[in-house]
C-alpha positions as MATLAB code, in Angstrom:
seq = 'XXXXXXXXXXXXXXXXXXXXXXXXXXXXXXXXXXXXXXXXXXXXXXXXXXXXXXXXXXXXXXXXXXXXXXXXXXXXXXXXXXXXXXXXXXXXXXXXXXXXXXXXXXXXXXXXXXXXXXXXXXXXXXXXXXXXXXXXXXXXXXXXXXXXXXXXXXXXXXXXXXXXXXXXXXXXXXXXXXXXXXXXXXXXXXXXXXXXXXXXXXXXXXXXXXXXXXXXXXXXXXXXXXXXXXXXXXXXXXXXXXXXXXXXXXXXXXXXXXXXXXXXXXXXXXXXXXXXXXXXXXXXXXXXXXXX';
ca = [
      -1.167    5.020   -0.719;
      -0.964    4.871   -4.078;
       2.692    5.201   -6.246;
       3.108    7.718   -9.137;
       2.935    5.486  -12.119;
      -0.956    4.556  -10.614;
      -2.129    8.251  -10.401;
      -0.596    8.924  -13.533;
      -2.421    5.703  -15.410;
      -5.522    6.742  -13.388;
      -5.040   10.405  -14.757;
      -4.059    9.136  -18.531;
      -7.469    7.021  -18.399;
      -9.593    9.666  -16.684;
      -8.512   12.177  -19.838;
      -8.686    9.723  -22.546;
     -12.451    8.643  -21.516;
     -13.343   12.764  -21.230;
     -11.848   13.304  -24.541;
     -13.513   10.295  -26.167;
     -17.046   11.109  -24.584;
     -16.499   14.687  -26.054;
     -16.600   13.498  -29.290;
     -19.869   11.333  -28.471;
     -21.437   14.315  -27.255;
     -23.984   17.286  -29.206;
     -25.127   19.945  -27.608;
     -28.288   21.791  -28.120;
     -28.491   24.125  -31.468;
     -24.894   22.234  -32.307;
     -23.967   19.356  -34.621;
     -21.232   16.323  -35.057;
     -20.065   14.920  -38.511;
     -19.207   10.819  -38.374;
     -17.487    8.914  -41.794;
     -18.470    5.150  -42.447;
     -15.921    4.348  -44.758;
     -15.313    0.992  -46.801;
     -18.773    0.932  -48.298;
     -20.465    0.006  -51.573;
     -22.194    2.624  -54.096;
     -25.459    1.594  -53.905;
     -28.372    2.070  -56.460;
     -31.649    4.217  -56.301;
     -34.032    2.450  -54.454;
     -31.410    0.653  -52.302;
     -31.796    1.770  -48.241;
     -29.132    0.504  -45.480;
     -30.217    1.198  -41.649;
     -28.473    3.539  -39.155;
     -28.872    2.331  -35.441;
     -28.522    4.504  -32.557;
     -28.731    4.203  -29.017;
     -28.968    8.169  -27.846;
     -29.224    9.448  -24.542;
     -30.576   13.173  -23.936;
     -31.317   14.729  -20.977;
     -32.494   12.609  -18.206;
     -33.134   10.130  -21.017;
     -36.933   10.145  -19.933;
     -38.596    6.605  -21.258;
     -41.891    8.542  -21.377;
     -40.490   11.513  -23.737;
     -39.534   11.996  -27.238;
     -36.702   13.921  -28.089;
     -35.723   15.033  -31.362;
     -32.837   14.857  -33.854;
     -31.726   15.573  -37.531;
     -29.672   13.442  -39.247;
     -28.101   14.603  -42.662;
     -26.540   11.712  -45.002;
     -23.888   12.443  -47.692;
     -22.805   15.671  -49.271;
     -23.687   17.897  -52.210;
     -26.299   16.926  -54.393;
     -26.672   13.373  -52.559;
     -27.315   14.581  -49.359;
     -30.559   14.007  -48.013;
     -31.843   14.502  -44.578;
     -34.716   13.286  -41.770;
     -35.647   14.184  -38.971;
     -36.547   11.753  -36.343;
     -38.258   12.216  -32.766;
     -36.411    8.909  -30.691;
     -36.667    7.462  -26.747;
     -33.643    7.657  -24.988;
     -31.683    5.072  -23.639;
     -33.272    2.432  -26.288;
     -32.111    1.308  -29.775;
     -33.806    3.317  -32.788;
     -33.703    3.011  -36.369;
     -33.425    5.382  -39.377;
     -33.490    4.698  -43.152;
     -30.304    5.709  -45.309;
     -30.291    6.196  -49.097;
     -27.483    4.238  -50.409;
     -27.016    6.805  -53.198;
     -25.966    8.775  -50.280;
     -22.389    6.986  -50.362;
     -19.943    9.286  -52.331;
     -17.307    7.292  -55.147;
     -14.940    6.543  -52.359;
     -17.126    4.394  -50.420;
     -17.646    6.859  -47.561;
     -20.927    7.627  -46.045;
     -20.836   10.958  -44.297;
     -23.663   11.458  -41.248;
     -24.380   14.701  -39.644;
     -26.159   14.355  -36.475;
     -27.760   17.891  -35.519;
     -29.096   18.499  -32.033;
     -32.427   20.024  -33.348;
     -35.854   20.463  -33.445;
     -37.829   20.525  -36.693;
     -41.487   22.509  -36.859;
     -43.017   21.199  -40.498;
     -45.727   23.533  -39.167;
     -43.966   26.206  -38.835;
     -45.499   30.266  -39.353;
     -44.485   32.815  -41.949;
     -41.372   33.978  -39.868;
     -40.422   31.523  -37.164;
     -37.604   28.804  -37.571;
     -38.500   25.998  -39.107;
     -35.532   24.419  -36.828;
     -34.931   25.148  -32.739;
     -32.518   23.899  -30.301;
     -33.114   20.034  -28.940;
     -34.581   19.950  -25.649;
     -31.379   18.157  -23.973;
     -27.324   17.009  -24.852;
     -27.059   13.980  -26.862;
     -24.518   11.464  -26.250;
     -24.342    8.036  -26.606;
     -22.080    5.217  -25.654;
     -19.294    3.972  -28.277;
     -21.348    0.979  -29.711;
     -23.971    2.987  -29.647;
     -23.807    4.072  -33.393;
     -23.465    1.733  -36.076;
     -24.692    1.315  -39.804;
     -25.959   -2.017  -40.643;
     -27.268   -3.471  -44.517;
     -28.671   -6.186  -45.183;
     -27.162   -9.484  -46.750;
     -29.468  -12.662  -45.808;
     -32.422  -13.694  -44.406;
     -33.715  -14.863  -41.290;
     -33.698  -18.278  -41.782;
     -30.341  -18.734  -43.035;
     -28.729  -16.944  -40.487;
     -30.740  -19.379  -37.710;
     -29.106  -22.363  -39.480;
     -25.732  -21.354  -39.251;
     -26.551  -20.411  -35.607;
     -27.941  -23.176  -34.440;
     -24.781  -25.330  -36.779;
     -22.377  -22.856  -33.909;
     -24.524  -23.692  -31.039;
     -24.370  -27.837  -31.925;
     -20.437  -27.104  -32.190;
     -20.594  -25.891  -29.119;
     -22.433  -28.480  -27.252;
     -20.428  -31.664  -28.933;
     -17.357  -29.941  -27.462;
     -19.113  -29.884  -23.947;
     -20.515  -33.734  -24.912;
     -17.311  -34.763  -25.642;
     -15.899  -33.178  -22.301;
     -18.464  -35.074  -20.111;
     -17.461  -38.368  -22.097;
     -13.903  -37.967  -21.175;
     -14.060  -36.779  -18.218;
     -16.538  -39.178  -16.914;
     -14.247  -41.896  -18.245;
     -11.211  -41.321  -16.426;
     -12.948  -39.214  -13.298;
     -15.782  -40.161  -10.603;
     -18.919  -38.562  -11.282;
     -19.084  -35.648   -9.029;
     -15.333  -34.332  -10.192;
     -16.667  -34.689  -14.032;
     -19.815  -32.584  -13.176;
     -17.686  -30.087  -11.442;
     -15.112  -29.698  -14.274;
     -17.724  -29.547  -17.202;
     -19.866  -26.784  -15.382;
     -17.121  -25.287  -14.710;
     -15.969  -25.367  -18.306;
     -19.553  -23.787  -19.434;
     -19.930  -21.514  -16.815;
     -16.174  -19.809  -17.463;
     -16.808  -20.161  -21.312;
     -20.076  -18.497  -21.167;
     -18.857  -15.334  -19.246;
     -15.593  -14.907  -20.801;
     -15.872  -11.734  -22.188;
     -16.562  -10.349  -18.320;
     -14.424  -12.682  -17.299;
     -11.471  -11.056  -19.117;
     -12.028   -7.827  -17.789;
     -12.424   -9.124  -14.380;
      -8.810  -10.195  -14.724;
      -7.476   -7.381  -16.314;
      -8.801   -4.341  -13.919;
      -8.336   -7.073  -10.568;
      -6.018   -4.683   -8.262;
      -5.415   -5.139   -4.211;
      -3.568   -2.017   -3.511;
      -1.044   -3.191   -0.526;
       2.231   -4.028    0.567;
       1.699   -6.869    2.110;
       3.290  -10.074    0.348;
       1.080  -12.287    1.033;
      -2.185  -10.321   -0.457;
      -0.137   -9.551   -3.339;
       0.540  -13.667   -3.794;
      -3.014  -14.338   -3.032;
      -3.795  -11.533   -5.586;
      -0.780  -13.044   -8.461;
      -2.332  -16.660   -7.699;
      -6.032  -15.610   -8.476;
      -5.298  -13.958  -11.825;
      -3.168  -16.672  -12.851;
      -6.113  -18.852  -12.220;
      -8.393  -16.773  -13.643;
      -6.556  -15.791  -16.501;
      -5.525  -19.302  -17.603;
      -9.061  -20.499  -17.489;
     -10.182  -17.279  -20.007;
      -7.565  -17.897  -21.946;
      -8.055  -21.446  -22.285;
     -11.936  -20.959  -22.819;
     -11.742  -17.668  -24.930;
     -12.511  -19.415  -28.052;
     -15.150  -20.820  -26.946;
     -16.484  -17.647  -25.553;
     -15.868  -15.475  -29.149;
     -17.917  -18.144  -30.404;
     -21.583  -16.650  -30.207;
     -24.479  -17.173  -31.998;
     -27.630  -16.397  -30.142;
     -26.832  -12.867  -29.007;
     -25.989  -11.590  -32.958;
     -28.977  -14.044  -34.077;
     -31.754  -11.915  -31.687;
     -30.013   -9.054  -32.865;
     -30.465   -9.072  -36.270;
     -26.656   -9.637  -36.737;
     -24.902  -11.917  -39.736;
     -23.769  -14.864  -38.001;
     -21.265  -15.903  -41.255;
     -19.979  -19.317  -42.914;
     -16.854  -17.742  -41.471;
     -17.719  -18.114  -38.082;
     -19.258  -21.626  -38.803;
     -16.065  -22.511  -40.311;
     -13.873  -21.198  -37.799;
     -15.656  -22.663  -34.626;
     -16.070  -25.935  -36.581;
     -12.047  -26.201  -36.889;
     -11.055  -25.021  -33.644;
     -13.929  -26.453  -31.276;
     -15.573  -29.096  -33.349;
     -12.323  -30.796  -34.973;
      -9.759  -29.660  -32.671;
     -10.669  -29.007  -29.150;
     -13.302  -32.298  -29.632;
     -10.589  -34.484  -30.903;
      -8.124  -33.456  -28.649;
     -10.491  -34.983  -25.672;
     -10.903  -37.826  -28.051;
      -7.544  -38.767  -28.188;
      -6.464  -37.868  -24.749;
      -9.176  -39.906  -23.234;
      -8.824  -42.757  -25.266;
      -5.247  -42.785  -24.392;
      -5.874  -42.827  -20.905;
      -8.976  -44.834  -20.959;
      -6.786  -47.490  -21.887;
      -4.499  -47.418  -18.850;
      -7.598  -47.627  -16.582;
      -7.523  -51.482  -14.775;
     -10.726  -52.661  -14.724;
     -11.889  -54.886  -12.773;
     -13.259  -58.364  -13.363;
     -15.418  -60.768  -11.024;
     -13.950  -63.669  -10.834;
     -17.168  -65.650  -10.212;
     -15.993  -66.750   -7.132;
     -16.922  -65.296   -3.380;
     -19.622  -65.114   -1.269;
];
């Protein structure tokens, strides 16, 4: 049984998701206009890339299927046609002249077929063989502003951040704990920082429908668990590096700067002075030199 507020969420969701797919969705013989806004004039010469992840049809690895994309308006618009797998991520070239004076980049993805070949008196342009839709990341515009190997220093400057923090946990923790409890809490500590993102939504959607008090404490007592540890870890988490790096993605000075501050300096020198402060209180203890 299930009260009105939950089939009305469940109802408010299940609309919101159709609505939101509609406007990820082309048709055959029909078309969808998208705005990237906040962009730079370029000049001639000057290309940015447009990623897509499309699905068509039964999204057949073995088949092509084709699409037109039109960039800007007026006299700047330019188009190409492209012929792309489904269910993988393909490329496209954009002409930065494209962009208008505002900064906006207009795309117009057409769910067509075009025939370069084609006869005095057929369409140069049919219907695609299948709907297009694709999933909200699933569409982005990227340019480019580094190269490879600067963007694997800063990664690998995240990734050493990352690992003094875990260091510094085993230090502590191995100080004031016996070695199995230390090796439990710093696996621990990577394995809920490395699936935080999941780990998040694990908490969030984590429902027992019942009446019965004591599943519902059992269910309050595992998302307070759960949720604490994300939210103590979700910093940690945010802080990636190798996923954007084998992407092609800018990993920034920003977010060397900001995971140096927060996990390098602070986390890290929060153990420090924690376990020195309780290091200290440890007895230890001293042979006397005498005994059998």
């Amino acid at each position: 049984a299930r009260s009105e507020i939950e089939i009305k969420q469940t109802l408010a969701k299940a609309i919101l998701e159709k609505n939101l797919a509609s406007q990820r969705t082309i048709g055959p013989n029909l078309e969808k206009v998208y705005r990237f806004s906040g962009l730079e004039r370029g000049e001639a010469g000057e290309t940015l890339t447009l990623r897509y992840k499309f699905y068509a049809g039964e999204s057949d690895p073995n088949e092509l299927y084709p699409v037109v994309f039109l960039f800007g308006q007026g006299e700047r618009q330019q188009w190409t046609d492209a012929n792309f797998i489904a269910a993988q991520s393909n490329v496209v070239s954009v002409p930065a002249t494209a962009i208008d004076d505002r900064g906006v980049l207009e795309v117009r993805i057409q769910n067509l077929r075009f025939n370069p070949n084609a006869r005095d008196g057929e369409p140069p342009f049919t219907p695609g063989t299948g709907t297009i839709y694709f999933d909200p990341d699933g569409f982005e515009l990227l340019h480019r502003v580094g190269g490879f190997g600067d963007n694997l220093l800063r990664a690998q400057l995240v990734n050493i951040m990352k690992l003094s923090f875990l260091g510094m946990l085993s230090v502590v923790c191995a100080s004031i704990l016996s070695f199995p409890v230390a090796c439990l809490i710093v696996f621990t500590a990577l394995s809920a920082g490395s699936i935080g993102g999941f780990l998040g939504t694990s908490v969030t959607e984590y429902r027992i429908r019942t009446d019965s008090d004591a599943v519902k404490l059992f269910e309050g007592t595992v998302k307070a668990i759960a949720g604490a540890t994300e939210f103590t870890l979700r910093a940690y988490s945010q802080a990636k590096a190798n996923g954007p790096l084998v992407e092609g993605r800018l990993v920034s000075w920003m977010d060397v700067a900001r995971t140096f501050i927060l996990i390098g300096v602070g986390w890290s020198g929060l153990l420090l002075l924690g376990g020195f402060a309780l290091f200290r209180r440890k007895e230890l203890a001293i042979y006397s030199g005498q005994g059998g």
